[in-house]
Structures are given as C-alpha cells and as structure tokens.
Coordinates of C-alpha atoms in Angstrom, one line a residue:
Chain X
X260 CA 89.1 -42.6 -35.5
X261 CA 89.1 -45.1 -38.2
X262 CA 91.9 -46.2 -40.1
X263 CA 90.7 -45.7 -43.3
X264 CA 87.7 -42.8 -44.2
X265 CA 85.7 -42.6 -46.8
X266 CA 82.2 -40.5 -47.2
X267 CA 80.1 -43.0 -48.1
X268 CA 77.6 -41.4 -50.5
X269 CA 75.9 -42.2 -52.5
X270 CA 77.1 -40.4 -55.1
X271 CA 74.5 -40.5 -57.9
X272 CA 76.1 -38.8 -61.2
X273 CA 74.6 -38.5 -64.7
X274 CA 76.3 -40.4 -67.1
X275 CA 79.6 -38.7 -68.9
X276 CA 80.0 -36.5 -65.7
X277 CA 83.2 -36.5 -63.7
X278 CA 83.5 -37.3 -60.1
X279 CA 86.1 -38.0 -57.5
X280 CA 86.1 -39.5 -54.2
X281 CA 88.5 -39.6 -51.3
X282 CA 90.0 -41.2 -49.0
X283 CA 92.2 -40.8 -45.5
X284 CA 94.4 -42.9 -43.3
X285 CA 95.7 -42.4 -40.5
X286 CA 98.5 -44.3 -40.1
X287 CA 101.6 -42.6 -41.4
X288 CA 103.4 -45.3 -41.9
X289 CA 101.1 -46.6 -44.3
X290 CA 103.0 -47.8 -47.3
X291 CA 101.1 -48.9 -50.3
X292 CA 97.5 -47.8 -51.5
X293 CA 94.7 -49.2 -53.5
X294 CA 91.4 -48.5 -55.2
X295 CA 89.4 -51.8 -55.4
X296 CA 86.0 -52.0 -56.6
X297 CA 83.2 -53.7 -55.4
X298 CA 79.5 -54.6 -57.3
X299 CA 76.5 -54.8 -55.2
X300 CA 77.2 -58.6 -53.1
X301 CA 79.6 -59.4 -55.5
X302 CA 83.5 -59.5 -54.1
X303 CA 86.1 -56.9 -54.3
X304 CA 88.1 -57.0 -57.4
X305 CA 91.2 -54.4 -57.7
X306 CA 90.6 -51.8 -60.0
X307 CA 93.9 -49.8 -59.4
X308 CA 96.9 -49.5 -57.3
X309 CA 97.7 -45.6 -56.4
X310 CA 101.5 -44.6 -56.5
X311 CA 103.1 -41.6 -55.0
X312 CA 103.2 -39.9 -58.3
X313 CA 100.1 -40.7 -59.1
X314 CA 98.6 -42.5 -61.9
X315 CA 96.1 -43.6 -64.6
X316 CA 94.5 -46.1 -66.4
X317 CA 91.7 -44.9 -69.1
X318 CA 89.2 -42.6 -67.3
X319 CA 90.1 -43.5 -64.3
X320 CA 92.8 -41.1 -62.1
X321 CA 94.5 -42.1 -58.9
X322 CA 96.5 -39.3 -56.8
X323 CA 98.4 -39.7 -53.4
X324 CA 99.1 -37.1 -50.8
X325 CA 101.3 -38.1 -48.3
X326 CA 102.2 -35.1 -46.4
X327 CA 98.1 -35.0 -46.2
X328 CA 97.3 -38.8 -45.4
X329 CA 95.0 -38.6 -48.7
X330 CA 94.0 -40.5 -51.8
X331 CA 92.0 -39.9 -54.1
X332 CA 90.5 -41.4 -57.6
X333 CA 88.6 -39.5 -60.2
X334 CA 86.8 -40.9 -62.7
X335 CA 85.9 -38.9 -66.1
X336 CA 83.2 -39.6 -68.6
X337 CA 80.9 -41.9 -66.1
X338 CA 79.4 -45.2 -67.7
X339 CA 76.7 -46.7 -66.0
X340 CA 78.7 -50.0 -65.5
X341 CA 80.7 -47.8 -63.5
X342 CA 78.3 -47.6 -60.8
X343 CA 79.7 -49.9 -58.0
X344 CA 81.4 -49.1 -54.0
X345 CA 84.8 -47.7 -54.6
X346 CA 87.0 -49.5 -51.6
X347 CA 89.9 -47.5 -50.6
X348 CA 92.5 -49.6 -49.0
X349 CA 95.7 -49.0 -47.6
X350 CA 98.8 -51.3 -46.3
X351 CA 101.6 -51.0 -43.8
X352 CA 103.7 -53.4 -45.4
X353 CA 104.9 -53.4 -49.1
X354 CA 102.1 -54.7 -50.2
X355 CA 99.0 -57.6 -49.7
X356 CA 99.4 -59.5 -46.4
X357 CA 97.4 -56.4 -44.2
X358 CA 95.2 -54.8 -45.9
X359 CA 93.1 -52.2 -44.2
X360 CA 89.9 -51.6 -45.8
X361 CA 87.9 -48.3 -46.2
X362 CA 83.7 -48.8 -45.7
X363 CA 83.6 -47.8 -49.6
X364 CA 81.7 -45.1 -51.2
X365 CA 79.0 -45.6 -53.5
X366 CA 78.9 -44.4 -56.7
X367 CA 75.2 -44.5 -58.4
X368 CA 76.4 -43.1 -62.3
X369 CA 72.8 -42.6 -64.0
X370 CA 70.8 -41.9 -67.2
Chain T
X211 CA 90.9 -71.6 -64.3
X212 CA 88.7 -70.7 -61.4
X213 CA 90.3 -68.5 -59.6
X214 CA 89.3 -68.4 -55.9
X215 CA 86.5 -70.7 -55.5
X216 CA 84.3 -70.9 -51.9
X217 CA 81.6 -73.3 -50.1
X218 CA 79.1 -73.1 -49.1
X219 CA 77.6 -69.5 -50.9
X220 CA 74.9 -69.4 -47.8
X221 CA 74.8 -71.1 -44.7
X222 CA 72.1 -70.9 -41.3
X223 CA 73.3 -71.9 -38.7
X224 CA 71.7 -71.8 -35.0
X225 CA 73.9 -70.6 -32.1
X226 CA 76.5 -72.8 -31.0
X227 CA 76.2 -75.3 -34.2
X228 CA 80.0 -75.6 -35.8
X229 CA 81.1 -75.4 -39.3
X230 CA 83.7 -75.0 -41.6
X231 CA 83.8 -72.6 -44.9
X232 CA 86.1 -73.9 -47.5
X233 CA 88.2 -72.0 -49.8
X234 CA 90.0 -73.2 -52.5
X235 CA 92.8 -71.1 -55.3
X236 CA 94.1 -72.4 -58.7
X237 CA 96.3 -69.9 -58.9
X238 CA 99.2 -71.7 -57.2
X239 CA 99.8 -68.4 -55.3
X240 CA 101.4 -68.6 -51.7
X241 CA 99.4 -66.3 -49.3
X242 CA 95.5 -66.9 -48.4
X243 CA 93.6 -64.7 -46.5
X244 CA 89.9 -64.4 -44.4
X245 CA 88.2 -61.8 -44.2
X246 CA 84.9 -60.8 -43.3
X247 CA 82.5 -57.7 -44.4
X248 CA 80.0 -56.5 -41.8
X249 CA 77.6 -53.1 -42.8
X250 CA 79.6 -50.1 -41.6
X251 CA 82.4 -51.6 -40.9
X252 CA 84.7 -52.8 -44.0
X253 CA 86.3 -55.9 -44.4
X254 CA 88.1 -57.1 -42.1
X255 CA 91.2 -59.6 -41.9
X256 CA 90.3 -62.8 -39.3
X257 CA 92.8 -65.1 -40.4
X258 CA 96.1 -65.1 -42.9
X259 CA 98.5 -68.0 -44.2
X260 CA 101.1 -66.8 -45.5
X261 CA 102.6 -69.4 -46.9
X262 CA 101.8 -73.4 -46.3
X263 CA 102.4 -74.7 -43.4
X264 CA 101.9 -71.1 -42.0
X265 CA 98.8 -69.1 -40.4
X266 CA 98.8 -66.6 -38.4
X267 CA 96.0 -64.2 -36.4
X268 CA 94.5 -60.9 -38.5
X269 CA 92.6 -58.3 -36.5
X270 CA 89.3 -60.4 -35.8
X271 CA 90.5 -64.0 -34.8
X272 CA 88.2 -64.6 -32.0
X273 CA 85.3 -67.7 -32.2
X274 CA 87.5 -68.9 -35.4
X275 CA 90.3 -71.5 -36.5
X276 CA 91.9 -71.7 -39.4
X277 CA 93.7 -74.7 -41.8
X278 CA 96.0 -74.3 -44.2
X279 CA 95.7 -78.2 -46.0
X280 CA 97.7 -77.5 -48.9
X281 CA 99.0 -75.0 -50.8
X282 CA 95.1 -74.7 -52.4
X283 CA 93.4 -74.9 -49.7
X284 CA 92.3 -72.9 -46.7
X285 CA 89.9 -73.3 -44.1
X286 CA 88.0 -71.1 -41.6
X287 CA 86.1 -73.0 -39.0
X288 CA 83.8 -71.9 -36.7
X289 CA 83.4 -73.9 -33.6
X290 CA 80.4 -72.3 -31.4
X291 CA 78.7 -70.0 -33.7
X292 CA 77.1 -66.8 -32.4
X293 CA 74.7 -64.4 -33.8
X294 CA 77.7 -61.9 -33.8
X295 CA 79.2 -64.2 -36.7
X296 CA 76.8 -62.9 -39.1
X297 CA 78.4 -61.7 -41.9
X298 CA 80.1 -62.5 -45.2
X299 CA 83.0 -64.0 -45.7
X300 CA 85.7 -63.5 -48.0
X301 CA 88.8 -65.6 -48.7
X302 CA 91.4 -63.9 -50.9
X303 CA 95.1 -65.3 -52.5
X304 CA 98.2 -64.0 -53.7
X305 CA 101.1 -65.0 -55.3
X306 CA 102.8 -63.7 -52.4
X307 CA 102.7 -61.8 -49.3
X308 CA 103.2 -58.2 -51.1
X309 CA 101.0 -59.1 -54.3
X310 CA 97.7 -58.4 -55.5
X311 CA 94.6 -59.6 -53.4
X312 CA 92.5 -61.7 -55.5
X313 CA 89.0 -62.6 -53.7
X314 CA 86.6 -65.5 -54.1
X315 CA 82.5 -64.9 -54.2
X316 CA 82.0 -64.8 -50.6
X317 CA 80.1 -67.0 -47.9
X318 CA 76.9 -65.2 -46.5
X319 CA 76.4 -66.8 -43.3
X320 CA 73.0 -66.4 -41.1
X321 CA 73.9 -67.5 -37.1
X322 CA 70.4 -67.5 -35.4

C-alpha cells in the first residue's frame, strides 16, 4: 500500500464549478499535511498547508480527518489557471525535512 | 532574488558516463533537499542536508552522492549512470528542517 493515495483523474470541471479531491496516508503517526500544486513540467510550489481544524484561503478549502487518515481540499468557483496536479503530501516530523509525496491528481478546469 | 536556481535544465547521458547536477538557494535557508519525480510514482527524497556541513540518506540514495559546499550550495552526483536514473530532478530549501519546501525548476535527465 502506498503511503500517500490519491485518484489521479483527471478531473476535467467546467469553469465556476466546485470540486474536491482527496487524499490518504497511512501512517498514523503522520504529523503535518500539505496541498502543493504542481503545473504541467513546472516544479511543485505549496499552495496550502492543511491543519487539524481545517482551513482556508480564498476558494480554496483544506479539511483533515485524523481518526480517518484523510485530507481533503475543495476548491469553489474553478478558474482555468486553476487547472494544475494537486500534490498531497504528508510529514512524520513537524514539518519539511521528510516529506512524503502523493502521485497528484489532475485537475483539467474548462470552458 | 532567485530563489532556488538548478543546472543543467536537460542532460543525456549514456550509461555509465558521470555527472553532477548543481543546485544553488539565495534564500540563506538551512536545509536542502533532492528529490526526484518518476511517472506513477511521486517525488521522491534521494538526498537531504540538513544543515551545512550535514547530509544524510532520503529513501532513494542508491547510484548517488551528495555535497553540501556551502550553505548555498548542494550537489547531487551521479557516478555510473543507468537508464533507471531517468527522471527529473528536483532540489528544494528551507529555512529550516520543519519549514516550507521551496523547489527549484527541475533537471530532466535522459540516461541511454
């Protein structure tokens, strides 16, 4: 089983819909959780870190389930520029130094 | 300010040919990382430094070495290169071992 799972889509959206992904980990000790984004052979650039309460920035919504081993992140009011691979990525320590990466799942957010 | 800057952005290489990817920050942060992105698979972490003077092994170390030469600067060298290199490679920095990764453009390298 992998560490991190994600579907990998694509998920092709008209624009101004709302869609969510998710994400699980196995590792219940996993400590700190992340949505990074990630354009087509371009590098991964965070777009959010996701804390147990969950939270938000603009359209974009990030939600933890611990007791589940699942994250999620919904996005409202799809742009095109949002079209990208959503990386879910999850860390046993605190924070950065081991990062576990998800494969992504692509969003396609068209016309 | 650059941010995470790498060379070369493409490389071929035949099998068993050596090189070494460079990676440079401006960011003055601590940590460095490699990683590298294979289809279906993820990234994955080859090499970290922690801090200078500091590296140690990620999950894929195998066929690679790595220099930290400065607080900048690290390196990820490939000694024999095999077909099963082919990837891209990432470096990333952060201010410290918990912080942010931030991740240069990436190294697309071709092993024949």
């Amino acid at each position: 089983r992998k560490e991190v799972e994600q579907d990998p889509g694509p998920f092709n959206v008209p624009e101004g819909a709302t869609v969510a992904f998710n994400c699980t980990y196995s590792n219940s000790a996993s400590q700190s959780f992340f949505w990074y984004r990630q354009d087509c052979r371009k590098e991964p650039k965070l777009l959010m870190s996701v804390y147990s309460s969950g939270n938000e920035d603009g359209r974009f919504t990030a939600q933890l389930n611990r007791a589940s081993q699942y994250i999620s992140l919904l996005i409202r009011d799809s742009k095109l520029s949002d079209s990208a691979t959503y990386l879910c990525v999850v860390s046993l320590t605190g924070g950065g130094n081991k990062l576990t990466f998800g494969t992504g799942t692509q969003l396609k957010v068209e016309l | 300010n650059a941010g995470v800057t790498q060379t070369p952005k493409f490389q071929v290489l035949k099998t068993g040919q050596s090189m070494t990817l460079q990676c440079a920050q401006d960011m003055n942060h601590n940590s460095m990382y490699w990683y590298r992105q294979d289809p279906g698979m993820g990234l994955r972490l080859i090499y970290y430094s922690a801090s200078e003077g500091t590296t140690d092994k990620g999950e894929v170390p195998n066929g690679y070495n790595v220099s930290r030469l400065n607080k900048r600067e690290f390196s990820l060298r490939l000694e024999s290169a095999a077909p099963s290199q082919t990837s891209v490679y990432f470096c990333a920095s952060s201010e410290q071992e918990r912080g942010t990764q931030y991740f240069g453009p990436g190294t697309r390298l071709t092993v024949l």
